[in-house]
mmCIF file of C-alpha atoms in Angstrom:
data_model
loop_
_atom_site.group_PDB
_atom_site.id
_atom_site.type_symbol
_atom_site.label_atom_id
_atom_site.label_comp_id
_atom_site.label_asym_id
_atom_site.label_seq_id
_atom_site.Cartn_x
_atom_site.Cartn_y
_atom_site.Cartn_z
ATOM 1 C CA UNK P 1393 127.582 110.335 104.348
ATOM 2 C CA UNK P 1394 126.041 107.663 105.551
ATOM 3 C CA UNK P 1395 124.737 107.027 109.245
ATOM 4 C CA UNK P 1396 126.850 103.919 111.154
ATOM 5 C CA UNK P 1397 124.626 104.100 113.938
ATOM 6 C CA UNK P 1398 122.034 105.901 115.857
ATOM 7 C CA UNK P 1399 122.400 105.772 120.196
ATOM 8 C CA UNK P 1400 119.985 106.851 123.149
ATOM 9 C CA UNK P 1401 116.562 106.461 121.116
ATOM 10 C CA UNK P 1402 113.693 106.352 123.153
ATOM 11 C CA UNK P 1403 110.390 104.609 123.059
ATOM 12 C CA UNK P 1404 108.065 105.806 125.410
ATOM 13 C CA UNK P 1405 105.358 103.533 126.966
ATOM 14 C CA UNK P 1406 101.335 104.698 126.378
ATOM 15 C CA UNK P 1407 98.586 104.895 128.875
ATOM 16 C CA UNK P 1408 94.695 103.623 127.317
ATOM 17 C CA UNK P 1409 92.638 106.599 129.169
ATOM 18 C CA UNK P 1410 89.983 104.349 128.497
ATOM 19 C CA UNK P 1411 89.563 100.943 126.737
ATOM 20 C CA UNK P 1412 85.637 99.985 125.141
ATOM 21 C CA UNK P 1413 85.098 96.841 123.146
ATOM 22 C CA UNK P 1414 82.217 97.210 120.809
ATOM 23 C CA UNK P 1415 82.319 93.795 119.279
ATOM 24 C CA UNK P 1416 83.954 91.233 117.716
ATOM 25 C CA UNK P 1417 85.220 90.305 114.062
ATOM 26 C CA UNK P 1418 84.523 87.005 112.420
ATOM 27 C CA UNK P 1419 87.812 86.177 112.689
ATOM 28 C CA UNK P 1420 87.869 86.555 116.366
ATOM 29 C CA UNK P 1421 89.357 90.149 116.443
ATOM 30 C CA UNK P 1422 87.508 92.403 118.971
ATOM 31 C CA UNK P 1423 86.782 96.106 117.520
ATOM 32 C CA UNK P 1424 87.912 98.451 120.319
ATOM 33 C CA UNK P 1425 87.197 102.360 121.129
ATOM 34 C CA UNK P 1426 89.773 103.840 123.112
ATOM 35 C CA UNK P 1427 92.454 106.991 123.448
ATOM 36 C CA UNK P 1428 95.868 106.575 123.866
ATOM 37 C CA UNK P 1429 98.497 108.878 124.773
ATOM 38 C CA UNK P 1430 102.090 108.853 125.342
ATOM 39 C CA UNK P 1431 104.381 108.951 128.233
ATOM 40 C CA UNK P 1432 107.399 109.886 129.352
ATOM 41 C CA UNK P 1433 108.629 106.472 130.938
ATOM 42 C CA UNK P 1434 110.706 104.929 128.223
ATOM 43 C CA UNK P 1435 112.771 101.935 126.970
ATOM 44 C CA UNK P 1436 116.276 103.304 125.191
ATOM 45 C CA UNK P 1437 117.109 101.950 122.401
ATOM 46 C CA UNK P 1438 121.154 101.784 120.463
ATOM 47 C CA UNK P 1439 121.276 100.639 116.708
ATOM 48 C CA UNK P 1440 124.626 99.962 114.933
ATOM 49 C CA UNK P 1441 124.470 99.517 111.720
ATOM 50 C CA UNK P 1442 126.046 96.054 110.526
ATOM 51 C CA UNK P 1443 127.100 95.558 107.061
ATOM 52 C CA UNK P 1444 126.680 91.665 106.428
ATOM 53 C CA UNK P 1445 123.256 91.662 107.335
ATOM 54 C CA UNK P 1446 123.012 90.383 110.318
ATOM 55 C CA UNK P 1447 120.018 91.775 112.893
ATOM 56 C CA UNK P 1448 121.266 90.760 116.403
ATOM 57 C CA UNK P 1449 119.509 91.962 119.893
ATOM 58 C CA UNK P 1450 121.980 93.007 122.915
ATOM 59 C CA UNK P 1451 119.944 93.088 125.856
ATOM 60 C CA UNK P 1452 121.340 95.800 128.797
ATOM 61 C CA UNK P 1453 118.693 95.333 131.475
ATOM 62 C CA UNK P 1454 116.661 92.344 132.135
ATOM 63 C CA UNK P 1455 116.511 89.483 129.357
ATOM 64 C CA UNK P 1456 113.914 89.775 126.627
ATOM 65 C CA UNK P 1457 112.384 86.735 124.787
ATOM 66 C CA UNK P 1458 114.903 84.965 122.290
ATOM 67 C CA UNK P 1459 111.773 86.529 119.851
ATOM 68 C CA UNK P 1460 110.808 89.766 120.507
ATOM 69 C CA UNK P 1461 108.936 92.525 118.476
ATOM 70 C CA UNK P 1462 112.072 94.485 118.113
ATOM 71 C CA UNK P 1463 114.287 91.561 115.933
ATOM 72 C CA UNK P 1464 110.648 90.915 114.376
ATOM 73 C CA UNK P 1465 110.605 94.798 113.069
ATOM 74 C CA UNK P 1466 114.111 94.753 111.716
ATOM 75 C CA UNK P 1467 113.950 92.111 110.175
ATOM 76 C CA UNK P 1468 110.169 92.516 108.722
ATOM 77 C CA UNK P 1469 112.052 96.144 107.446
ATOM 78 C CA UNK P 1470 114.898 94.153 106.032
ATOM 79 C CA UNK P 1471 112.774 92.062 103.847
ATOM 80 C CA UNK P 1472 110.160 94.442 102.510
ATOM 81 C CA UNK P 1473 112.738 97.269 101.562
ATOM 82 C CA UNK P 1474 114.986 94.205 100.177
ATOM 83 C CA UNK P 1475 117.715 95.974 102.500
ATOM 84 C CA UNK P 1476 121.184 94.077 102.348
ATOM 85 C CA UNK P 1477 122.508 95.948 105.704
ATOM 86 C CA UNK P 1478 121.779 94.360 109.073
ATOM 87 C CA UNK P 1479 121.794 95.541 112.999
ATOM 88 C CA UNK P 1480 123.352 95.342 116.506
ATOM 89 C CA UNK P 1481 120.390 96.881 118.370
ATOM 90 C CA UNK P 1482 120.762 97.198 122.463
ATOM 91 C CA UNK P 1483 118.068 97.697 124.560
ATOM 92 C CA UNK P 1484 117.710 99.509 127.812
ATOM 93 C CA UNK P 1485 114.250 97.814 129.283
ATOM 94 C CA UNK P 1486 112.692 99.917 131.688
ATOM 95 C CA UNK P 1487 109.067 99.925 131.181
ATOM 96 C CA UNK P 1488 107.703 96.590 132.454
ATOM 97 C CA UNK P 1489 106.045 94.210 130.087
ATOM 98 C CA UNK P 1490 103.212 92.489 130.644
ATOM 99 C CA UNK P 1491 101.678 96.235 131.971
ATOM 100 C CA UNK P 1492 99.534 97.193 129.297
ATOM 101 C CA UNK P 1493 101.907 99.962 128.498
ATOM 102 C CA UNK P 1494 102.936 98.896 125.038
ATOM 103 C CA UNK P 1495 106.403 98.373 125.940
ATOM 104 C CA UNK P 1496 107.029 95.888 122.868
ATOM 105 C CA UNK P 1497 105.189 97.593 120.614
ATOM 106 C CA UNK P 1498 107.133 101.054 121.220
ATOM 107 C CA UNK P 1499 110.299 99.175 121.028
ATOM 108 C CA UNK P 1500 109.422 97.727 117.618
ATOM 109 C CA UNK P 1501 108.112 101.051 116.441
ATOM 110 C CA UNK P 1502 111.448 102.740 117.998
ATOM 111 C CA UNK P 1503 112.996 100.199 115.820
ATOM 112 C CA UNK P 1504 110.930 101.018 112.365
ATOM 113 C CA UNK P 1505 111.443 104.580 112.989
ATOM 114 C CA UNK P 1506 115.589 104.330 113.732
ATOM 115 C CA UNK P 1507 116.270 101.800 111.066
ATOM 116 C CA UNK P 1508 114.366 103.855 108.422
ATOM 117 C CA UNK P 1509 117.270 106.238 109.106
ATOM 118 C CA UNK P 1510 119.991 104.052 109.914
ATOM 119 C CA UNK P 1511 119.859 102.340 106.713
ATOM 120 C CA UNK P 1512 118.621 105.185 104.283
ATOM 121 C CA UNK P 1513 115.614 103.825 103.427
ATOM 122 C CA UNK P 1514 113.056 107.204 103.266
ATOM 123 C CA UNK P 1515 109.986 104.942 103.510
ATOM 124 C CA UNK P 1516 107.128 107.478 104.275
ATOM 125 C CA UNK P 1517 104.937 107.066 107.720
ATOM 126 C CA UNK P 1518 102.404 105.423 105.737
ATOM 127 C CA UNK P 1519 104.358 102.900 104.474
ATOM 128 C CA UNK P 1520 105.805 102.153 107.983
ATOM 129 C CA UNK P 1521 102.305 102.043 109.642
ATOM 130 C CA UNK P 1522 101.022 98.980 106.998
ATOM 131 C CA UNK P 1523 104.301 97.471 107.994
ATOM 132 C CA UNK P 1524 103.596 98.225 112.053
ATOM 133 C CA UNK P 1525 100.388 96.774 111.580
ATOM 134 C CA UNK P 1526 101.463 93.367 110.657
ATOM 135 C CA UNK P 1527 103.615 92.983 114.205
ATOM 136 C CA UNK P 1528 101.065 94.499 116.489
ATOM 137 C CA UNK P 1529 97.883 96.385 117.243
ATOM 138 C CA UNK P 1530 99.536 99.190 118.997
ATOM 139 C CA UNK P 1531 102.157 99.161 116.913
ATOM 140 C CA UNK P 1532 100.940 101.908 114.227
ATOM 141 C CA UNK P 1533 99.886 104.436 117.279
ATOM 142 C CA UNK P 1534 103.864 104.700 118.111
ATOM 143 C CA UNK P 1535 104.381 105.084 114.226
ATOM 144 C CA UNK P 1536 101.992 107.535 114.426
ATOM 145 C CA UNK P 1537 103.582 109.452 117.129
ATOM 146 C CA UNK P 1538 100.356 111.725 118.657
ATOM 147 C CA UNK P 1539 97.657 111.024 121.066
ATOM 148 C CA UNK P 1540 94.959 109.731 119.168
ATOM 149 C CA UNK P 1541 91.201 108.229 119.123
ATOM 150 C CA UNK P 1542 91.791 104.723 118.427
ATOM 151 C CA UNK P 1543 89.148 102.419 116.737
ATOM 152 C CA UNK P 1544 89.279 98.849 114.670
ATOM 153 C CA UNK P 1545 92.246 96.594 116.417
ATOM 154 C CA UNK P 1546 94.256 99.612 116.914
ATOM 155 C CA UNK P 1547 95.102 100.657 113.179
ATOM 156 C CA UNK P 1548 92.593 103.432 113.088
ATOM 157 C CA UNK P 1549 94.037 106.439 114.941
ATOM 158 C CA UNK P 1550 92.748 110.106 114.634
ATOM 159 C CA UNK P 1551 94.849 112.558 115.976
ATOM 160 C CA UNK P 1552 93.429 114.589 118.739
ATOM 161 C CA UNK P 1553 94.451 117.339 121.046
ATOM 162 C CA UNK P 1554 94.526 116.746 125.454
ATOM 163 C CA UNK P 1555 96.238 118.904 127.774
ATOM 164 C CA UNK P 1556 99.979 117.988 128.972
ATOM 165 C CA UNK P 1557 99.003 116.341 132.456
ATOM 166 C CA UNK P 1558 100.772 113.922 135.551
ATOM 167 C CA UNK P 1559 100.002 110.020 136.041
ATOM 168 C CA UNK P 1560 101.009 108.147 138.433
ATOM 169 C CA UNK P 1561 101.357 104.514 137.185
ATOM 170 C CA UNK P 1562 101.736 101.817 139.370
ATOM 171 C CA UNK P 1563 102.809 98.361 138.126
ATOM 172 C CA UNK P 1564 102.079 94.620 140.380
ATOM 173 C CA UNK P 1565 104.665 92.214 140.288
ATOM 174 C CA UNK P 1566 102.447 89.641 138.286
ATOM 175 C CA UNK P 1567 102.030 90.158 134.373
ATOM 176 C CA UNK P 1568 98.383 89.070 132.967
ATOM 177 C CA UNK P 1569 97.680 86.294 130.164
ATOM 178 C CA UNK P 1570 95.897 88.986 127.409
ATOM 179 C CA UNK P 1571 94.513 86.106 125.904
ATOM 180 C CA UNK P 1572 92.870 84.786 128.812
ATOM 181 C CA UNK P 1573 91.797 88.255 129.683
ATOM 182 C CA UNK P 1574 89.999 88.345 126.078
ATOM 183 C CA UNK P 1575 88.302 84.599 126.205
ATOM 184 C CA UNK P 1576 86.950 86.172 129.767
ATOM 185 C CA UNK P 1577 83.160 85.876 130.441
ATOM 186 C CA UNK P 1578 83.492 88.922 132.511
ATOM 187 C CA UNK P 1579 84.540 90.801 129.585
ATOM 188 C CA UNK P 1580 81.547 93.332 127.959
ATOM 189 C CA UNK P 1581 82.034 93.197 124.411
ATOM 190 C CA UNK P 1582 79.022 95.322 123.447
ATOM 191 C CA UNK P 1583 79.809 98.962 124.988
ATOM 192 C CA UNK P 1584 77.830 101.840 122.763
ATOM 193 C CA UNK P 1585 80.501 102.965 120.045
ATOM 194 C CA UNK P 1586 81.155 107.016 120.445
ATOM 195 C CA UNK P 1587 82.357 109.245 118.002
ATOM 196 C CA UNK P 1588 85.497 111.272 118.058
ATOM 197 C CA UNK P 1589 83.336 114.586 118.004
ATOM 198 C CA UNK P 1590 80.748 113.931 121.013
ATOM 199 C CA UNK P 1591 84.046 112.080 122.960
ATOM 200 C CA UNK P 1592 86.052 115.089 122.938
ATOM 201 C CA UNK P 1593 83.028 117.897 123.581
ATOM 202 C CA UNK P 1594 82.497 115.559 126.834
ATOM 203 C CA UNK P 1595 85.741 115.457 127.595
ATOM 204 C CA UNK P 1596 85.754 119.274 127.084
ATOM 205 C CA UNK P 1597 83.086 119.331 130.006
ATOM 206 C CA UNK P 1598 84.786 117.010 132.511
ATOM 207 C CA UNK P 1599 88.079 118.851 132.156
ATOM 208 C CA UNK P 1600 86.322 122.195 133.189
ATOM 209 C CA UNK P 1601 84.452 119.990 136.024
ATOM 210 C CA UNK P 1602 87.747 119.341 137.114
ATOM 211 C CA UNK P 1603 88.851 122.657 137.612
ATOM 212 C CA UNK P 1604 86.411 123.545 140.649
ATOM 213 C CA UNK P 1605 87.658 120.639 142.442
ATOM 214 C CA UNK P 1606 91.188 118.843 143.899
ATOM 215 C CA UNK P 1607 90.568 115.824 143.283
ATOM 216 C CA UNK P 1608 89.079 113.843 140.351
ATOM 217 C CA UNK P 1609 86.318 111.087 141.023
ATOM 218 C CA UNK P 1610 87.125 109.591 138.063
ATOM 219 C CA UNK P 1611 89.988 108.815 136.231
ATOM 220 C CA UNK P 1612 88.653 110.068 132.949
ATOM 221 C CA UNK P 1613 85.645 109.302 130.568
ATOM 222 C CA UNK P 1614 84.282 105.655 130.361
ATOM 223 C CA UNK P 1615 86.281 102.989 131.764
ATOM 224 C CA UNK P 1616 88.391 100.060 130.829
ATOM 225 C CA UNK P 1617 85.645 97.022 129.894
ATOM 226 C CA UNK P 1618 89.068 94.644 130.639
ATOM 227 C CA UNK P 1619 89.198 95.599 133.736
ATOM 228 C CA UNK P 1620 86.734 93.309 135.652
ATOM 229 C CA UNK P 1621 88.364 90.313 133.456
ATOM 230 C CA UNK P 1622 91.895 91.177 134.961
ATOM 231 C CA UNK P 1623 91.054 91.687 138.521
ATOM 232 C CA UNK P 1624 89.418 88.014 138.691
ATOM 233 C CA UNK P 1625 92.847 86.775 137.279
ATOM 234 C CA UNK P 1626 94.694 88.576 138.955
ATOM 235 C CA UNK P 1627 92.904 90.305 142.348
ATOM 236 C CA UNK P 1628 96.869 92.623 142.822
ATOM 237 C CA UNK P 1629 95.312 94.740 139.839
ATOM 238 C CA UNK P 1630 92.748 95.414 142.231
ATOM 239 C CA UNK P 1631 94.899 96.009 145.070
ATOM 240 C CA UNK P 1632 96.548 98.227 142.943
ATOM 241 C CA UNK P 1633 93.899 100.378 141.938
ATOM 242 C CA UNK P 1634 92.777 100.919 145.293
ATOM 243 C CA UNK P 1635 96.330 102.187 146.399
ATOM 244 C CA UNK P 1636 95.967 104.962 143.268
ATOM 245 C CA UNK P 1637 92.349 106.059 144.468
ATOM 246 C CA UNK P 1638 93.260 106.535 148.039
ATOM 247 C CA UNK P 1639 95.827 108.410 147.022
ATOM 248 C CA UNK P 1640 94.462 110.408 143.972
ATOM 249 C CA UNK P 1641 90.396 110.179 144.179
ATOM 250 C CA UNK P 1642 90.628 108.336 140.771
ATOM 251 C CA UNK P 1643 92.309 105.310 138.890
ATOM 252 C CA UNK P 1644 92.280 102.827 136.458
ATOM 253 C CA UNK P 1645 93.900 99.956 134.869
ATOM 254 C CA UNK P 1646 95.877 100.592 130.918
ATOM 255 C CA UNK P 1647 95.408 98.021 128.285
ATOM 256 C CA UNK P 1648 94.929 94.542 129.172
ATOM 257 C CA UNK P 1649 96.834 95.543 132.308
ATOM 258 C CA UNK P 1650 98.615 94.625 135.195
ATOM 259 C CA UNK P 1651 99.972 98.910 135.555
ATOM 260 C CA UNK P 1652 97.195 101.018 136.854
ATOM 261 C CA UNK P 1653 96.917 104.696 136.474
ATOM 262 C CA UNK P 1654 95.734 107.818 137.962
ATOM 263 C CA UNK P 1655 95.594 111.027 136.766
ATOM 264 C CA UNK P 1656 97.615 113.622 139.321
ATOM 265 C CA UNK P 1657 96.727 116.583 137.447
ATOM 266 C CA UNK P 1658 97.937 119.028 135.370
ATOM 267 C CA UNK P 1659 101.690 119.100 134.358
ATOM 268 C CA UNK P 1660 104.119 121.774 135.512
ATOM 269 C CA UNK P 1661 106.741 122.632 133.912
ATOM 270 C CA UNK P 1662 108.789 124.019 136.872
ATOM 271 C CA UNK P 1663 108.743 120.130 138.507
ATOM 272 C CA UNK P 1664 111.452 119.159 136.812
ATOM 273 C CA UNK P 1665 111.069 115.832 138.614
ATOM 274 C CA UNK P 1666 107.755 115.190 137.892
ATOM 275 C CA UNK P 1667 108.897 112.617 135.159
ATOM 276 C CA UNK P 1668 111.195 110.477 136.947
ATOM 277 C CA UNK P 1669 110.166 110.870 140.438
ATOM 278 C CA UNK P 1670 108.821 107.085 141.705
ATOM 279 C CA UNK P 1671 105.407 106.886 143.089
ATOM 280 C CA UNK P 1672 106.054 106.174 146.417
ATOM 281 C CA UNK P 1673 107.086 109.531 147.438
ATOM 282 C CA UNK P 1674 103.481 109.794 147.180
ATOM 283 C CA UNK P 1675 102.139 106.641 148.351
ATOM 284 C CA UNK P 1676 105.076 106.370 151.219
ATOM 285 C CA UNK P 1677 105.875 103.106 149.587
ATOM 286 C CA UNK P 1678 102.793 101.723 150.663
ATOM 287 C CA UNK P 1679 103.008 98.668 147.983
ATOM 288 C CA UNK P 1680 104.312 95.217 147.845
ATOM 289 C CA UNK P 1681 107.691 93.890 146.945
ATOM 290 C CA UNK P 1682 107.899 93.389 143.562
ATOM 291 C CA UNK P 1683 105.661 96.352 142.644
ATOM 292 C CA UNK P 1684 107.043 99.250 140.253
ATOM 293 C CA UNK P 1685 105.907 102.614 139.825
ATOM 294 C CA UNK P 1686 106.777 106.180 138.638
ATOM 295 C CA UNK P 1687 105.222 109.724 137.900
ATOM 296 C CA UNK P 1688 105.056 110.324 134.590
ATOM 297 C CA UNK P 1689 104.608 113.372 132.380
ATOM 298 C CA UNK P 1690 102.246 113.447 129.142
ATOM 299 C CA UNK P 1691 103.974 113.349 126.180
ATOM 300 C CA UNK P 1692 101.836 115.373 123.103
ATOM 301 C CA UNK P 1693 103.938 113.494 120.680
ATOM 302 C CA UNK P 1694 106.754 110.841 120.353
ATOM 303 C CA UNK P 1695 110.157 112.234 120.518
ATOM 304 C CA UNK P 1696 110.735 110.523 117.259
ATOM 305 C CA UNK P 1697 107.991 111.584 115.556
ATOM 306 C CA UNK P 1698 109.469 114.575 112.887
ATOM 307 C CA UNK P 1699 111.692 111.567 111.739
ATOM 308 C CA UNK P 1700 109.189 110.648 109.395
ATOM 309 C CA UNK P 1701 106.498 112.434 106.667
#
């Protein structure tokens, strides 16, 4: 029988523990180094199926661009599988764009991953990822649904194992211009590349550094080489980050930013709020108007990834 329609999916937003441009393509590309892993702070996503074709966007929360990733990934499905069926799909936008949390790009890949289903396609994760890759650079690491080592633009992901932990991500009111942030003369763009083998020996090392002492006084290995780029543009990224440090000994801005992280440890499983609880029941609210933030738990996979081989 087939499916009519598929309700409550989620697509969770990712944290870049650290973000390393290497260099730069001839076409203008810049090669990055970086890992990302999942959380559990999520857009929800509805899709009814439609049967004249038609791939519509219902927006529940705030209004998205007349454009976004999510009608761009239906209908970028529709036309490579040659798929007559359309879509209603409704959106529940909670992570903030303009973060560096990959908000789009999850949606898009929630989209991929539901529609493959939806509409009976059995396209295998490979096939999905070349597709992801043609929307958006973090698009294939929500295909790919693990943490992972990412090099290139963002299609080269290697799987890797980190512990479950807590991060407290706090979001300014302002979203940043990526593109501005790239054309940046503050940006490095010649950090030493790492392998996958030395990167996760060291962080091997720092994690058992860690447990000798409460607080962390740094938020993980290397840094974000954005990060200098984004605070000029924008000095609340810096504000921010100083908020997170205070607070946790350690933080550090995700993607091309404006959220900035911190690690607050290990998860446990017994606090059951851990994932929803907002980050100024830490912080006392100490944070301007406009400013959004939560604790968030690791995720070691996407939710949705088994839906694909």
């Amino acid at each position: 029988m087939s499916l009519h329609a598929l309700y409550d999916l989620p697509a969770p937003a990712k944290l870049n523990l650290f973000l390393h441009v290497i260099g730069r393509r001839a076409d203008g590309y810049h090669l990055l180094q970086s890992i990302f892993t999942l959380i559990n702070w999520q857009d929800t996503l509805h899709l009814e199926c439609r049967a004249d074709g038609r791939i519509q966007r219902h927006d529940l929360g705030p209004a998205l661009p007349a454009e976004d990733l999510c009608l761009r990934a239906a209908r970028a499905l529709q036309q490579a599988s040659g798929c007559p069926l359309g879509v209603d799909i409704s959106i529940d936008k909670q992570v903030p764009w303009g973060a560096g949390l990959g908000g789009g790009s999850s949606d898009a890949a929630t989209v991929l991953l539901g529609l493959n289903r939806l509409w009976d396609l059995h396209w295998s994760r490979e096939r999905l990822l070349a597709l992801g890759a043609t929307l958006g650079a973090d698009v294939p690491f929500f295909l790919g649904g693990h943490t992972a080592f990412v090099e290139g633009i963002g299609e080269i992901l290697t799987p890797i194992e980190l512990p479950a932990g807590r991060w407290a991500v706090l979001k300014p009111a302002a979203a940043l211009p990526t593109p501005k942030i790239f054309s940046s003369e503050l940006l490095t763009r010649d950090t030493k590349p790492v392998k996958v083998a030395g990167l996760l020996a060291e962080l091997q090392r720092q994690r058992e550094t860690r447990q000798t002492t409460e607080k962390s006084e740094e938020t993980f290995w290397g840094r974000n080489d954005l990060q200098a780029a984004a605070e000029a543009l924008c000095p609340d990224v810096q504000q921010a980050a100083r908020l997170l440090a205070e607070r946790f000994g350690n933080s550090r801005m995700t993607g091309s930013g404006s959220a900035v992280f911190a690690d607050a440890g290990r998860d446990d499983a017994s606090d059951t709020g851990a994932g929803n609880s907002p980050v100024a029941t830490l912080l006392d609210g100490s944070w301007p108007e406009g400013w959004v933030g939560r604790m968030c738990r690791g995720l070691s996979k996407h939710p949705l990834g088994d839906w694909v081989n």
